[in-house]
Short mmCIF file of N, CA and C in Angstrom, two decimals:
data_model
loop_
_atom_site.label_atom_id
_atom_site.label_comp_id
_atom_site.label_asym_id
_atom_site.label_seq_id
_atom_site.Cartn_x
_atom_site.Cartn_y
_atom_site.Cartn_z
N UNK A 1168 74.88 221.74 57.26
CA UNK A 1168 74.10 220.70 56.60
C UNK A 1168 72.84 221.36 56.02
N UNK A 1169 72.55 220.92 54.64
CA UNK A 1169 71.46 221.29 54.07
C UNK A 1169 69.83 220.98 54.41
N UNK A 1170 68.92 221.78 54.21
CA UNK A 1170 67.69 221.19 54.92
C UNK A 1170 67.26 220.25 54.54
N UNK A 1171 67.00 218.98 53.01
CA UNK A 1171 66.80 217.85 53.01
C UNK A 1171 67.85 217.07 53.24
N UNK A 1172 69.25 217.39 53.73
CA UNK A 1172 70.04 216.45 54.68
C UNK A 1172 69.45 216.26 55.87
N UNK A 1173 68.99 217.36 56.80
CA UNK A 1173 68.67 217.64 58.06
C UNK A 1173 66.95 216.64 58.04
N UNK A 1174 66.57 216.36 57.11
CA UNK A 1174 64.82 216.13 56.57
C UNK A 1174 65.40 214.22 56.78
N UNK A 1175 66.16 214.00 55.76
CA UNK A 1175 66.52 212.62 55.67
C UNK A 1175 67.31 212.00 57.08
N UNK A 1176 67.88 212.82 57.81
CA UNK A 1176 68.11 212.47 59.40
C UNK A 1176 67.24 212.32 59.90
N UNK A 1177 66.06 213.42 60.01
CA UNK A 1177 65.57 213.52 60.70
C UNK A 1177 63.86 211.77 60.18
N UNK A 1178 63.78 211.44 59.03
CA UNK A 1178 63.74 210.22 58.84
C UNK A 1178 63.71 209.09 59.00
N UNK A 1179 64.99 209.20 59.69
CA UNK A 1179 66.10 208.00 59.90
C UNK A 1179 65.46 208.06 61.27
N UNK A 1180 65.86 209.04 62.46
CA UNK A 1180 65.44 209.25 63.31
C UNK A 1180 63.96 208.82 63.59
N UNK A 1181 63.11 209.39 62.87
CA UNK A 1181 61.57 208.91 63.13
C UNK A 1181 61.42 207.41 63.40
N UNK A 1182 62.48 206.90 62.47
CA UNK A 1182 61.85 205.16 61.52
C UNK A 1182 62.64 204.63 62.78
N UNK A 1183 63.85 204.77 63.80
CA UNK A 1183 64.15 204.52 65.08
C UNK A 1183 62.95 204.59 66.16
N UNK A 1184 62.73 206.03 66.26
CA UNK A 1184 61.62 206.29 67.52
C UNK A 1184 60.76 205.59 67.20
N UNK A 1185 60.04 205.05 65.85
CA UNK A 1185 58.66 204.38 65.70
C UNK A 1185 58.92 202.57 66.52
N UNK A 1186 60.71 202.32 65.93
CA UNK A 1186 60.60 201.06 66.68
C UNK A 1186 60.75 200.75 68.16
N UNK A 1187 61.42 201.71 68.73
CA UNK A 1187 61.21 201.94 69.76
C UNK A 1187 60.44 202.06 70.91
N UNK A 1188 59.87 202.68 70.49
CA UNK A 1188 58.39 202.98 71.15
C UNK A 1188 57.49 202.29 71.08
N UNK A 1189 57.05 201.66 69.50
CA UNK A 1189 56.03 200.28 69.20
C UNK A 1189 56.64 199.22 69.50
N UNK A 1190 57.37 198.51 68.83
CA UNK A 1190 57.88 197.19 68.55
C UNK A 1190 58.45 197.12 70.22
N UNK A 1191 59.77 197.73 69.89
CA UNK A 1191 60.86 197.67 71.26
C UNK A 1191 59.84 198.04 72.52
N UNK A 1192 58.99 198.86 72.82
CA UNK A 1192 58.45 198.27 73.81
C UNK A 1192 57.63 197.63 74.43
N UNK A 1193 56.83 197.14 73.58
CA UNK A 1193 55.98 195.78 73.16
C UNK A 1193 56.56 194.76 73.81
N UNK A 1194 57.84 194.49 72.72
CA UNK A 1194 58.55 193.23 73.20
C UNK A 1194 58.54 193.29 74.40
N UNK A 1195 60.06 194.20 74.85
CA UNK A 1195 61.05 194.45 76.15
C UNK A 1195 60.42 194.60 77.39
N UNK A 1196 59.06 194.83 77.47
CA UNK A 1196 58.08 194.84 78.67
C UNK A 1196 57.40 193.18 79.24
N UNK A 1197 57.53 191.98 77.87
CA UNK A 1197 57.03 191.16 77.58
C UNK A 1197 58.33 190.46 78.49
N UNK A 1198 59.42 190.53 77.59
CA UNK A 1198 60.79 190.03 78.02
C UNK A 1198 61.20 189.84 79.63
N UNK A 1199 61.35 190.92 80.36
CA UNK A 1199 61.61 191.75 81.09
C UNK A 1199 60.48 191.35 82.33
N UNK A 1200 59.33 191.51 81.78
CA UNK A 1200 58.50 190.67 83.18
C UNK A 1200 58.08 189.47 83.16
N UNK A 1201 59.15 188.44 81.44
CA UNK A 1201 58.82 186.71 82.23
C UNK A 1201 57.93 186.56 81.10
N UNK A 1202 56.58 187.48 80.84
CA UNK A 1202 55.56 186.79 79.92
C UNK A 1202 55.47 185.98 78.83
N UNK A 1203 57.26 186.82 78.08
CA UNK A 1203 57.70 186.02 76.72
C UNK A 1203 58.83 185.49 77.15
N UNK A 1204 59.48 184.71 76.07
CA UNK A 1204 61.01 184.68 76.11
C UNK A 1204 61.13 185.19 75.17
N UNK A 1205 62.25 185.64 74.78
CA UNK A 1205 63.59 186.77 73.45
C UNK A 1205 62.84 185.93 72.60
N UNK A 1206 63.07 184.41 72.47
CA UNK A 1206 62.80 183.52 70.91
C UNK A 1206 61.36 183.31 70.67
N UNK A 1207 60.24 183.61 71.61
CA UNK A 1207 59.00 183.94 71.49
C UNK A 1207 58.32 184.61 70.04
N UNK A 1208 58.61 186.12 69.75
CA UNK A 1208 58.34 186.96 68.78
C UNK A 1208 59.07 186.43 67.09
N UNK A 1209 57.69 186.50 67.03
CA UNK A 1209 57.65 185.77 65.35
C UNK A 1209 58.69 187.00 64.53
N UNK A 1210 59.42 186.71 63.53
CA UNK A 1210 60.56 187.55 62.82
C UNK A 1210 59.60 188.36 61.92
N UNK A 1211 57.76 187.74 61.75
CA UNK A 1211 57.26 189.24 60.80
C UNK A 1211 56.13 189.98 61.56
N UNK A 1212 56.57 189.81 62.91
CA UNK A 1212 56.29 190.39 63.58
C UNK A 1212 54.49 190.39 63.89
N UNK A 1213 54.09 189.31 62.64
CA UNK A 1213 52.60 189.02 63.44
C UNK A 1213 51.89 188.63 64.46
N UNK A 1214 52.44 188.61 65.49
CA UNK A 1214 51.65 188.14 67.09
C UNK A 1214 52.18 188.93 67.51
N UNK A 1215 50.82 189.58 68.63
CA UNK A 1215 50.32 191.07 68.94
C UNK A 1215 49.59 191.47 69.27
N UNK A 1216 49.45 192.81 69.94
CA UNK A 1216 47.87 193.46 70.08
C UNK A 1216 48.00 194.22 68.64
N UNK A 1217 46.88 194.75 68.58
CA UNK A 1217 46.52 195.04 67.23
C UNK A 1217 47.16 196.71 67.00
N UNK A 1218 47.75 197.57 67.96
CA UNK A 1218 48.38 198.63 67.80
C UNK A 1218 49.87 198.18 67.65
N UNK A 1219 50.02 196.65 67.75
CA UNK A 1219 51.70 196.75 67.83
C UNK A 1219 51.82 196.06 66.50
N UNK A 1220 50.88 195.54 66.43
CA UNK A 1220 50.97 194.91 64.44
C UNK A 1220 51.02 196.10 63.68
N UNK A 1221 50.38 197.48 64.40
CA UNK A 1221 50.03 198.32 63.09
C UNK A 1221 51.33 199.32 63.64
N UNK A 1222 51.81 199.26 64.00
CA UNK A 1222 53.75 199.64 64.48
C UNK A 1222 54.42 199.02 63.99
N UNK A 1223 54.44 197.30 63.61
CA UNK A 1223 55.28 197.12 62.92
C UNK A 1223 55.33 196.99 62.03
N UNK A 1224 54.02 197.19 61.26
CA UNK A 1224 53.79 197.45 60.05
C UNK A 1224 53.90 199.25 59.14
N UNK A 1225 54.14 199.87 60.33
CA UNK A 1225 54.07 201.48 60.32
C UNK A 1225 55.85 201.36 60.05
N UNK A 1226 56.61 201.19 61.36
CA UNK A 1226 58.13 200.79 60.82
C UNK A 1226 58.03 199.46 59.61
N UNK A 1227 58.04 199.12 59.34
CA UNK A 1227 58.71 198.76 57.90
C UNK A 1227 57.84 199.43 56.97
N UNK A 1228 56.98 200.45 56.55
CA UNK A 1228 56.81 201.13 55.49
C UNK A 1228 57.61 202.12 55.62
N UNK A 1229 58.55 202.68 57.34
CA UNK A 1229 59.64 204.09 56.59
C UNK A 1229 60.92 203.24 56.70
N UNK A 1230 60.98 201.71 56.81
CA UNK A 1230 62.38 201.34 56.34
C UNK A 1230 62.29 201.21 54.52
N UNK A 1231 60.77 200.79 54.01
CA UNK A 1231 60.69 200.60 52.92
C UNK A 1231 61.03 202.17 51.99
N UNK A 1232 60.53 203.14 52.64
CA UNK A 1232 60.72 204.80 52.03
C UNK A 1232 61.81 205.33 52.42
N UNK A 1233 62.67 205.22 53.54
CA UNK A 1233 64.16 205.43 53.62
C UNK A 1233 64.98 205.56 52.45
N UNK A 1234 65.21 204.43 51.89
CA UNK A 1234 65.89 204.61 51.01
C UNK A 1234 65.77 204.91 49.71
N UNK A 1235 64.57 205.29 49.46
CA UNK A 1235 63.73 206.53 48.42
C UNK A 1235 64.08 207.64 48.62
N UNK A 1236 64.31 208.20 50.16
CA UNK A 1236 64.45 209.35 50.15
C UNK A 1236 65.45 209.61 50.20
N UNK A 1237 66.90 208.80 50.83
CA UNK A 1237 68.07 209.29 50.56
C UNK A 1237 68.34 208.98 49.29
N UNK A 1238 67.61 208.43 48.24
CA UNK A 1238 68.78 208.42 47.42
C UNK A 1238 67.93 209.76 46.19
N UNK A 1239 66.88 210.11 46.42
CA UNK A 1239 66.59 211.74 45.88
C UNK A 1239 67.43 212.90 47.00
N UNK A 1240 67.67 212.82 48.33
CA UNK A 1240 68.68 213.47 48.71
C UNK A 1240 69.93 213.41 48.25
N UNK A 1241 70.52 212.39 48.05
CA UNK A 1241 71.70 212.10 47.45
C UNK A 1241 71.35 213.09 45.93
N UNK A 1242 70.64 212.43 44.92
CA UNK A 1242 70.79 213.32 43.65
C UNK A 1242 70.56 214.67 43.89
N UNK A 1243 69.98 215.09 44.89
CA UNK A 1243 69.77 216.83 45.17
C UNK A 1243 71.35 217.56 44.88
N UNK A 1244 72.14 216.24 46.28
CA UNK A 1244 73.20 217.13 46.47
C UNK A 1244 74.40 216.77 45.47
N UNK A 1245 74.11 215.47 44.56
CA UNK A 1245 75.27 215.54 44.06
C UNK A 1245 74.80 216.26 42.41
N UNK A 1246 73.67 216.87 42.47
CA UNK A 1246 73.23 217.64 41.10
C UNK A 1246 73.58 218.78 41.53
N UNK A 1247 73.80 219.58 43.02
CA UNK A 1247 73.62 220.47 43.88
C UNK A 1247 72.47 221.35 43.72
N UNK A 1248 71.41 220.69 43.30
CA UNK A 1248 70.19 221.44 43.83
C UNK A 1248 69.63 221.57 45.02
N UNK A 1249 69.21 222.99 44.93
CA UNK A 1249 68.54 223.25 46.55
C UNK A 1249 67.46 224.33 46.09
N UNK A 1250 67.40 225.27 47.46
CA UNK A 1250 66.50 226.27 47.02
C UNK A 1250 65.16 225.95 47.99
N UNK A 1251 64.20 226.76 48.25
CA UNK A 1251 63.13 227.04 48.75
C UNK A 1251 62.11 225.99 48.31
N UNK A 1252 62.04 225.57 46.88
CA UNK A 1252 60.81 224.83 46.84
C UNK A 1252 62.01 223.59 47.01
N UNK A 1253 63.00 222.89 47.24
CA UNK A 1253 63.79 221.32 47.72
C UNK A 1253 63.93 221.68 48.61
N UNK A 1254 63.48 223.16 50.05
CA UNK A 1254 63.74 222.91 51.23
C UNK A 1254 62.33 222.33 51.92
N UNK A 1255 61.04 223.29 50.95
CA UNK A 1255 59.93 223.00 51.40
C UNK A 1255 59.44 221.66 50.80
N UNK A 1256 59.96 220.93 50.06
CA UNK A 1256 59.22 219.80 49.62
C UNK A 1256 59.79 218.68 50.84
N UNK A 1257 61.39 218.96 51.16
CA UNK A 1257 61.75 217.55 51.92
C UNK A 1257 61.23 218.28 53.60
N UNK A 1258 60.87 219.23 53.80
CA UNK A 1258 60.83 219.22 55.00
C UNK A 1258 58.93 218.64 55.19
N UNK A 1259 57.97 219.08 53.76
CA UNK A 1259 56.81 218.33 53.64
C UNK A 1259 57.28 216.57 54.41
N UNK A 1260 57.86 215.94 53.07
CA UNK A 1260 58.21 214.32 53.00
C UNK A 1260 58.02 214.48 54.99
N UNK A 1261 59.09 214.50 55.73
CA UNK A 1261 59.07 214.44 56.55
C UNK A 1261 57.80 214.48 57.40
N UNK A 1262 56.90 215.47 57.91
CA UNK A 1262 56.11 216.16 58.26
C UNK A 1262 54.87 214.85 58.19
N UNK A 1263 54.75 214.96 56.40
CA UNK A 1263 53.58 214.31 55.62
C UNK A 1263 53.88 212.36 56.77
N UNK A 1264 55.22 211.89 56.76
CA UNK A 1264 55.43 210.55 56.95
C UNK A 1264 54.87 210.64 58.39
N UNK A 1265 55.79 211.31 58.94
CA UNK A 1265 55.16 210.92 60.54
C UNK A 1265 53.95 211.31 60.66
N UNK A 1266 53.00 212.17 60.50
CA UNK A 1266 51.50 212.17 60.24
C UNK A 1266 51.21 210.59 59.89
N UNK A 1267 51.88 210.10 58.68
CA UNK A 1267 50.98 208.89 57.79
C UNK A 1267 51.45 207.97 59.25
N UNK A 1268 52.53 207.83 60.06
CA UNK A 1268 53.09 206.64 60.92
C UNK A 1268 52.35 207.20 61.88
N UNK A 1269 51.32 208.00 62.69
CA UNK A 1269 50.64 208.25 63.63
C UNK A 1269 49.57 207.73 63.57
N UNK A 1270 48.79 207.95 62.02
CA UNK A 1270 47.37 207.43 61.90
C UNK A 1270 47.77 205.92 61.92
N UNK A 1271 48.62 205.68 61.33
CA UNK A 1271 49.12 204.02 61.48
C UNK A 1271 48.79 203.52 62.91
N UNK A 1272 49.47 203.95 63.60
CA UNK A 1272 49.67 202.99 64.68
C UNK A 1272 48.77 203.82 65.76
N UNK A 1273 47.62 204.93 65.78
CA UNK A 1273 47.12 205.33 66.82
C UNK A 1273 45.59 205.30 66.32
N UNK A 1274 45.18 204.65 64.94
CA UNK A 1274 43.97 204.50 65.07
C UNK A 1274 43.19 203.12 64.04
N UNK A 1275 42.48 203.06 64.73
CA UNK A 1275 42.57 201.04 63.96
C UNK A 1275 42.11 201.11 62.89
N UNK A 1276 41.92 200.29 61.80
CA UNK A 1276 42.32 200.35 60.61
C UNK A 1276 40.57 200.23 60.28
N UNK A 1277 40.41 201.34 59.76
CA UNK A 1277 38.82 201.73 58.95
C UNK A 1277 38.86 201.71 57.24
N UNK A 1278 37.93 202.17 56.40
CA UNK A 1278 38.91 202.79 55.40
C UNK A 1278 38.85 204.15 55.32
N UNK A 1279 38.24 205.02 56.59
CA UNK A 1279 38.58 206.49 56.51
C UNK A 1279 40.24 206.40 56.94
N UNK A 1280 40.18 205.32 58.18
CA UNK A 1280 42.02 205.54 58.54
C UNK A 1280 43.26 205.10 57.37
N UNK A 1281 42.45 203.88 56.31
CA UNK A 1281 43.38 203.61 55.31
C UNK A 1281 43.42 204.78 54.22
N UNK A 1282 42.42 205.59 53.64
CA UNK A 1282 42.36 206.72 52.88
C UNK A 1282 43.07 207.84 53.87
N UNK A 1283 43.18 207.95 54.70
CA UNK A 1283 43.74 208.83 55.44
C UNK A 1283 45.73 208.20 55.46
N UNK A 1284 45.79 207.83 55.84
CA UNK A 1284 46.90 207.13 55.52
C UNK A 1284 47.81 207.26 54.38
N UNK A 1285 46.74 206.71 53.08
CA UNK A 1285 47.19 206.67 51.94
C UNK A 1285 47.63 207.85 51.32
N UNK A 1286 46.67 208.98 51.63
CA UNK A 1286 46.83 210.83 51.24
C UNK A 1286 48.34 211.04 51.58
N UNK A 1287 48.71 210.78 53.20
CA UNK A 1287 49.95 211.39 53.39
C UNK A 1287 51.20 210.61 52.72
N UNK A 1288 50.91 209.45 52.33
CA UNK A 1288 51.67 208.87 51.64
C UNK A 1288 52.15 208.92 50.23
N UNK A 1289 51.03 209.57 49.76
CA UNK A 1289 50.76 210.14 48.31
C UNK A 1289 51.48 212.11 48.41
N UNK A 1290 51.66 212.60 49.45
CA UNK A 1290 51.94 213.54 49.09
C UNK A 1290 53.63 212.63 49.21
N UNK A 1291 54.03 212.57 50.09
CA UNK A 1291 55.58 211.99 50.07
C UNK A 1291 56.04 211.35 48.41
N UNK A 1292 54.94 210.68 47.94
CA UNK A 1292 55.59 210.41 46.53
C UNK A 1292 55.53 211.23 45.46
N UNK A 1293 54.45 212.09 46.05
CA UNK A 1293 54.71 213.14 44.62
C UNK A 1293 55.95 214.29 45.63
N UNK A 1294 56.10 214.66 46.27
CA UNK A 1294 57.17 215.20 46.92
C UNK A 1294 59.01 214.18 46.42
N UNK A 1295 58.87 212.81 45.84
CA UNK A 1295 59.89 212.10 45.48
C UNK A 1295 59.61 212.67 44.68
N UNK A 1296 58.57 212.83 43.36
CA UNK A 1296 59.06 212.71 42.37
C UNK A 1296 59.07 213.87 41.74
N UNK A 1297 58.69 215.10 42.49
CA UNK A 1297 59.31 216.73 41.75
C UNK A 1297 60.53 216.59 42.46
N UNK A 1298 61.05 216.22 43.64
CA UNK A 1298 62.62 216.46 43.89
C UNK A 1298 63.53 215.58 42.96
N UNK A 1299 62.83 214.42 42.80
CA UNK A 1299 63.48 213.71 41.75
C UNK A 1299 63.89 214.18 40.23
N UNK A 1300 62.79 214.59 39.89
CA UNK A 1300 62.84 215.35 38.59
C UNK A 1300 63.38 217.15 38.45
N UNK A 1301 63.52 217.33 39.96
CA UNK A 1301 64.46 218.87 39.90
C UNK A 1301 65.53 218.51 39.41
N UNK A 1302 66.27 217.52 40.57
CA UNK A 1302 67.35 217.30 40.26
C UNK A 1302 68.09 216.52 38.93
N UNK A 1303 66.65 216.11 38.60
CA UNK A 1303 67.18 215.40 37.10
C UNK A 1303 67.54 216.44 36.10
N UNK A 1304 66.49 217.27 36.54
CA UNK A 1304 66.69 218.36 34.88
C UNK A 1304 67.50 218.99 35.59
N UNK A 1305 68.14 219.98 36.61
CA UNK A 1305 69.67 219.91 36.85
C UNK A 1305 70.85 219.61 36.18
N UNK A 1306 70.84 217.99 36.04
CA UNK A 1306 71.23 217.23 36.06
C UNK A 1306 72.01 217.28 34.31
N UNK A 1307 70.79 216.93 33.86
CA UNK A 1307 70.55 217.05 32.54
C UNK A 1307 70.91 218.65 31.26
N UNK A 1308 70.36 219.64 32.37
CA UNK A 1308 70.91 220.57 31.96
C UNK A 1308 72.67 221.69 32.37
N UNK A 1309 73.10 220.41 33.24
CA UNK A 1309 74.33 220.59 33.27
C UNK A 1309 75.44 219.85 32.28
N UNK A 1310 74.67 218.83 31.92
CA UNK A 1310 75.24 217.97 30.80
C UNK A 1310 75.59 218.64 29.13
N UNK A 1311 74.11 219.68 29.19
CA UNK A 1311 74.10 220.38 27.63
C UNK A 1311 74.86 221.30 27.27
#
């Protein structure tokens, strides 16, 4: 498996552990000792302490970038581009997200923590959009 295959697992993986750990054990501790019932927790997830709002607001920004990134993985591999700068950019994406999902949910919301935030989020999109555009001109210059 290629390293932005291994980058976009490893993704997938994060955007699991984030619910897990925030959301899922938020709830399941709630559940589990009586405090809530299952039909208790609102479906957008606003009632909370204020680290589990910013968890579930941390998971649904990498369900929202998930599928940004597989589908510039996808054009990598079906342009078959690779190479050193598409190993180092998706293994960045990665790196850059869980950084941005740490400051999320481990420090309360300032606007040094929202500018902080926003940076690692900003490298992940310019990291979409040179892998995007490798594989386009690839793409394009396999066509000519």
């Amino acid at each position: 498996m290629d390293i932005p295959t291994w980058m976009l697992l490893g993704f997938a993986g994060w955007t699991l552990l984030l619910l897990v750990v925030t959301v899922g054990i938020f709830r399941w501790t709630r559940i589990v000792t009586g405090r809530r019932r299952i039909s208790d927790f609102r479906a957008d997830g606003a009632d909370g302490a204020d680290w589990y709002l910013r968890g579930t607001r941390a998971h649904a920004n990498c369900i929202e970038n998930l599928p940004v990134f597989g589908a510039v993985v996808f054009a990598l591999q079906a342009t078959h581009t690779g190479g050193g700068l598409v190993d180092l950019l998706s293994c960045t994406v990665l790196a850059a997200r869980i950084v941005q999902s740490l400051v999320h949910v481990c420090w309360r919301v300032s606007d040094r923590t929202v500018s902080l935030r926003f940076s690692f989020y900003l490298v992940q999109a310019v990291c979409f959009i040179v892998l995007g555009a490798m594989a386009a001109s690839r793409a394009a210059g396999a066509g000519a």
